[in-house]
Tab-separated table of C-alpha atoms (C1' of nucleotides) in Angstrom:
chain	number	residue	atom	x	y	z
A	1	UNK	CA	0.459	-42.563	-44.700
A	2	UNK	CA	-1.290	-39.928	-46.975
A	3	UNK	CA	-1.578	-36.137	-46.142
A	4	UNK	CA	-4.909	-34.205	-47.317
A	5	UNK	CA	-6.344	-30.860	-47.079
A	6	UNK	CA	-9.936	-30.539	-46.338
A	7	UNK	CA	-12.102	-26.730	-46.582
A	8	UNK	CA	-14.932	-26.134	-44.452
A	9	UNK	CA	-16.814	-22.850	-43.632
A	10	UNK	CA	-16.349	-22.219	-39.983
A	11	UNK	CA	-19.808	-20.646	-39.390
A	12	UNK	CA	-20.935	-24.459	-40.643
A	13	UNK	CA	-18.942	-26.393	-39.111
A	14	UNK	CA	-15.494	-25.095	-37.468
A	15	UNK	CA	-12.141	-26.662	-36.110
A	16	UNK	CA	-13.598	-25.569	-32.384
A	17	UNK	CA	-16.648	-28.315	-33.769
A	18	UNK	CA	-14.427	-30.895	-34.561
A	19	UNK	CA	-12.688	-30.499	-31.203
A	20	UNK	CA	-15.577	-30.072	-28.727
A	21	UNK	CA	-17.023	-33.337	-30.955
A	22	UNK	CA	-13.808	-35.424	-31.091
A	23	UNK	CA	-14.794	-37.539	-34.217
A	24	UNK	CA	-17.082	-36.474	-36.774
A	25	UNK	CA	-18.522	-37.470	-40.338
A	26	UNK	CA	-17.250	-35.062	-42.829
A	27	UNK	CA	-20.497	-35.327	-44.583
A	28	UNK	CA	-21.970	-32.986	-47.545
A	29	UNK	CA	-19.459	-33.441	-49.906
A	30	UNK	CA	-21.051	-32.851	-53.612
A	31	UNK	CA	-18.103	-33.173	-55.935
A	32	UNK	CA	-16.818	-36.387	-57.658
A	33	UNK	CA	-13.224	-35.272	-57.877
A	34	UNK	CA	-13.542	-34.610	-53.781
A	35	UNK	CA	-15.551	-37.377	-52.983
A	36	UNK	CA	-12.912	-40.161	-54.545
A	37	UNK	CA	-10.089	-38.287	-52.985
A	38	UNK	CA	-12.579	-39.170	-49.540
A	39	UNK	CA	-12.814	-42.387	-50.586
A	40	UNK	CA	-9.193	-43.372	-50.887
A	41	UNK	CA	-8.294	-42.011	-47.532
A	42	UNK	CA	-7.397	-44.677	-45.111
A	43	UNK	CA	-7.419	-44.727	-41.035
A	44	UNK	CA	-4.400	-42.830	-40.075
A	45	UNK	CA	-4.006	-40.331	-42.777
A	46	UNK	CA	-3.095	-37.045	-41.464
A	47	UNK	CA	-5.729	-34.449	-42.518
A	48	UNK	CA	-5.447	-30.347	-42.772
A	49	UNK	CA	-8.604	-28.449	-41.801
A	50	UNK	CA	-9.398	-25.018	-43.806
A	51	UNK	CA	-11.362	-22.507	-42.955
A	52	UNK	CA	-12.924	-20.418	-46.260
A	53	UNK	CA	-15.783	-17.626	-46.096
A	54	UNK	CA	-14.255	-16.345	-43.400
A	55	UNK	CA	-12.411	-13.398	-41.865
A	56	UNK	CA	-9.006	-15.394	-41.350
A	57	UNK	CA	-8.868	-17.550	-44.151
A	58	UNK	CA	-6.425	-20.075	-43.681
A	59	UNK	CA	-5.295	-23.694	-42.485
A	60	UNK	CA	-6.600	-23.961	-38.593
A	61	UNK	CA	-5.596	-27.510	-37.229
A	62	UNK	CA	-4.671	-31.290	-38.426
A	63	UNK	CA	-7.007	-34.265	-37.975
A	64	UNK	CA	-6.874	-37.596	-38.833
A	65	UNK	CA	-8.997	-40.673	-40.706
A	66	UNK	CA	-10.395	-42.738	-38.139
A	67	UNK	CA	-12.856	-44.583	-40.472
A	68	UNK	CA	-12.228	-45.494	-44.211
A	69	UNK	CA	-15.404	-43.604	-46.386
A	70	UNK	CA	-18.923	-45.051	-46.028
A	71	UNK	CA	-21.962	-44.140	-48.131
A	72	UNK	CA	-23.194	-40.756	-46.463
A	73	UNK	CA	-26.405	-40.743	-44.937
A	74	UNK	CA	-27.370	-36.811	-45.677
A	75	UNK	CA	-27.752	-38.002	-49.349
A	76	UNK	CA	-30.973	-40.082	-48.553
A	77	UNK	CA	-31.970	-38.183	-46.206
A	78	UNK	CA	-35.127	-35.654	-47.411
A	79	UNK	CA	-35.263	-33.121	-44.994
A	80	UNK	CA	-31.145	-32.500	-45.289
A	81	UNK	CA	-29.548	-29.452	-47.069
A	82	UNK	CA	-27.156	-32.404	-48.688
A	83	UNK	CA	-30.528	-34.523	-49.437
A	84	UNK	CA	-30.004	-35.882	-53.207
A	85	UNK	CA	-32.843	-37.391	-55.003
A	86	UNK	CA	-30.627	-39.466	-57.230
A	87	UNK	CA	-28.804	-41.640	-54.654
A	88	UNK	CA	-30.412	-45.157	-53.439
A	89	UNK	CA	-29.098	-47.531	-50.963
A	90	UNK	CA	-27.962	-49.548	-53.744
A	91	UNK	CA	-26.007	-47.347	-55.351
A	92	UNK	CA	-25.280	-44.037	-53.224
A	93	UNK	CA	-23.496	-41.747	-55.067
A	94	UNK	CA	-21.987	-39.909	-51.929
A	95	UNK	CA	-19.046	-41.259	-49.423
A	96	UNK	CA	-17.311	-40.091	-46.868
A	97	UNK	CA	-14.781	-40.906	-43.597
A	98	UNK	CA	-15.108	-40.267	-40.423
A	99	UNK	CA	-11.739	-37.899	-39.346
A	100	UNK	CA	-10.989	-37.676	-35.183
A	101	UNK	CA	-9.388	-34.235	-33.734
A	102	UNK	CA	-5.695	-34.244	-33.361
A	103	UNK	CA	-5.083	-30.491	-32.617
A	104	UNK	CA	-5.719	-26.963	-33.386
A	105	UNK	CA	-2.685	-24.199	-34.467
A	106	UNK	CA	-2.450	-21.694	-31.805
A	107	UNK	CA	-2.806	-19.161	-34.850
A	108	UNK	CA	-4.333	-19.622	-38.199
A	109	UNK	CA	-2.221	-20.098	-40.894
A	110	UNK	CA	-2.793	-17.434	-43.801
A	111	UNK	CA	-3.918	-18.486	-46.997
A	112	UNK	CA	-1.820	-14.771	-47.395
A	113	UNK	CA	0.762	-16.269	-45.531
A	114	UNK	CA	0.670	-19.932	-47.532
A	115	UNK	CA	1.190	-18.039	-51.010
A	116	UNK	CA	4.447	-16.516	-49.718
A	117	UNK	CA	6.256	-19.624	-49.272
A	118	UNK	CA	8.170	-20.811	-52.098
A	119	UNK	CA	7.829	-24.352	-51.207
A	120	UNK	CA	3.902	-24.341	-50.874
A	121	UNK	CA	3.652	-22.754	-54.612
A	122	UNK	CA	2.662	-26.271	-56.061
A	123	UNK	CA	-0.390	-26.999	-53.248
A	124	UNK	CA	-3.811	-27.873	-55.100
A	125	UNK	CA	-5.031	-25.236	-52.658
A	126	UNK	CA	-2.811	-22.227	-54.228
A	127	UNK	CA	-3.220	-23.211	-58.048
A	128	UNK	CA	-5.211	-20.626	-59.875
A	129	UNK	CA	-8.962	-21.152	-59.176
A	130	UNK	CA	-8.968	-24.677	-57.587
A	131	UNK	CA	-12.188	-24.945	-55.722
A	132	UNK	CA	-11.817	-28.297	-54.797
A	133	UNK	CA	-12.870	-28.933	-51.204
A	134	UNK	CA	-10.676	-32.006	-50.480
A	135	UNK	CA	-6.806	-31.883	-51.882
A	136	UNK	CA	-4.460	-34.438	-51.551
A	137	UNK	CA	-1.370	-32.794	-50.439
A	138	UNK	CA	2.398	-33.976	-50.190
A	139	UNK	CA	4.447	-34.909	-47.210
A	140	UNK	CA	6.802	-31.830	-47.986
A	141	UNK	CA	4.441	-29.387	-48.222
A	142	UNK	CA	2.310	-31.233	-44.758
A	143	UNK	CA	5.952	-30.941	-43.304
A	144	UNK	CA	6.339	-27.579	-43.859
A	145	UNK	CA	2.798	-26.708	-42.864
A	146	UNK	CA	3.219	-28.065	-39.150
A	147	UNK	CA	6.526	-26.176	-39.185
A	148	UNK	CA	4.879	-23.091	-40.267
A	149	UNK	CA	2.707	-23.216	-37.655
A	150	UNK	CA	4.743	-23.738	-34.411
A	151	UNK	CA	5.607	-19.965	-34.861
B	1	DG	C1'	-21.744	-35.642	-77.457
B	2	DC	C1'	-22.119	-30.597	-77.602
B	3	DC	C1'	-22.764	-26.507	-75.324
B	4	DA	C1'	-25.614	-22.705	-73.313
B	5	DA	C1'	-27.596	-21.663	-69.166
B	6	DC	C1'	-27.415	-21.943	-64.611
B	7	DG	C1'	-25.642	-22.773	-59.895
B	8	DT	C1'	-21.792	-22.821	-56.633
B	9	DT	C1'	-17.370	-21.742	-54.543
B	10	DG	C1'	-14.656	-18.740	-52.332
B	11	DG	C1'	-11.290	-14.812	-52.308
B	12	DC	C1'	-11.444	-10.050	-52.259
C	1	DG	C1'	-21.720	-7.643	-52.808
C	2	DC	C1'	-18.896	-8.710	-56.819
C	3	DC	C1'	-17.235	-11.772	-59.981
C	4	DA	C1'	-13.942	-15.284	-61.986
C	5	DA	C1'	-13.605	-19.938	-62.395
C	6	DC	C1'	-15.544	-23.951	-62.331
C	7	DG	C1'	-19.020	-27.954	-62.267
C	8	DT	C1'	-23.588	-29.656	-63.516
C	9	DT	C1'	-27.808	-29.980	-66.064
C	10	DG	C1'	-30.582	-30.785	-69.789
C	11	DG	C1'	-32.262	-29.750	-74.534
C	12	DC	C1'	-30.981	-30.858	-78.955
DNA sequence: GCCAACGTTGGC
DNA sequence: GCCAACGTTGGC
């Protein structure tokens, strides 16, 4: 099993979303490196969920791959904020998996908080001005995540 | 293939 | 709102 970190902006599309939906298509992702880090996940990865742009910045819940990648629909679509003109059906540039819910930390965990602990200091998400919106992280650092947040 | 200009991300 | 750090685009 693989652990991953993926960012959203909450006033897009939130944890509380991904609960109240269940399942979802994380859909809109417009970066090669991120989209084949989506496309090697397989169904029972264990997924972080990040919120950025926001006031608590920080790691919010866990979720997990319930659908291997799939060429994403928003990318022929015309009328979508996603919509790219260079994608066809034969050869879509954009993938990505369908993650299910698996539950919500009863507080945010920091980003401020993340940077503070010693064993984190090697995280995609902490290295000087990564932007990348899907990380692969390591079972240590997953580990310590869920430990960090049953404070 | 280079690289300047431009656009985006995302913390602060 | 600012701006550093990237990533992408497109002319040459």
């Amino acid at each position: 099993m693989a652990f991953w970190l993926v960012k959203t902006e909450p006033r897009v599309y939130s944890i509380e979303d991904l609960a109240k939906d269940k399942v979802t298509h994380w859909e809109g992702v417009r970066n090669y490196q991120a989209r084949n880090y989506l496309k090697e996940m397989v169904v029972g990865d264990r997924v972080l969920i990040y919120h950025s742009n926001d006031e608590q910045i920080g790691i919010v819940g866990v979720a997990m791959v319930s659908k291997t990648a799939y060429p994403d629909p928003s990318q022929f679509d015309r009328s979508s904020h996603y919509y790219d003109p260079k994608a066809t059906k034969e050869e879509p540039r954009w993938f990505s998996p369908e993650i299910k819910f698996l539950s919500k930390f009863k507080d945010v965990l920091l980003l401020s908080t993340l940077k503070g602990v010693e064993v984190l200091n090697k995280m995609v998400l902490l290295q000087r001005g990564s932007r990348l919106s899907v990380q692969p992280v390591s079972e240590l650092e997953f580990k310590q995540i869920l430990k960090l947040s049953e404070v």
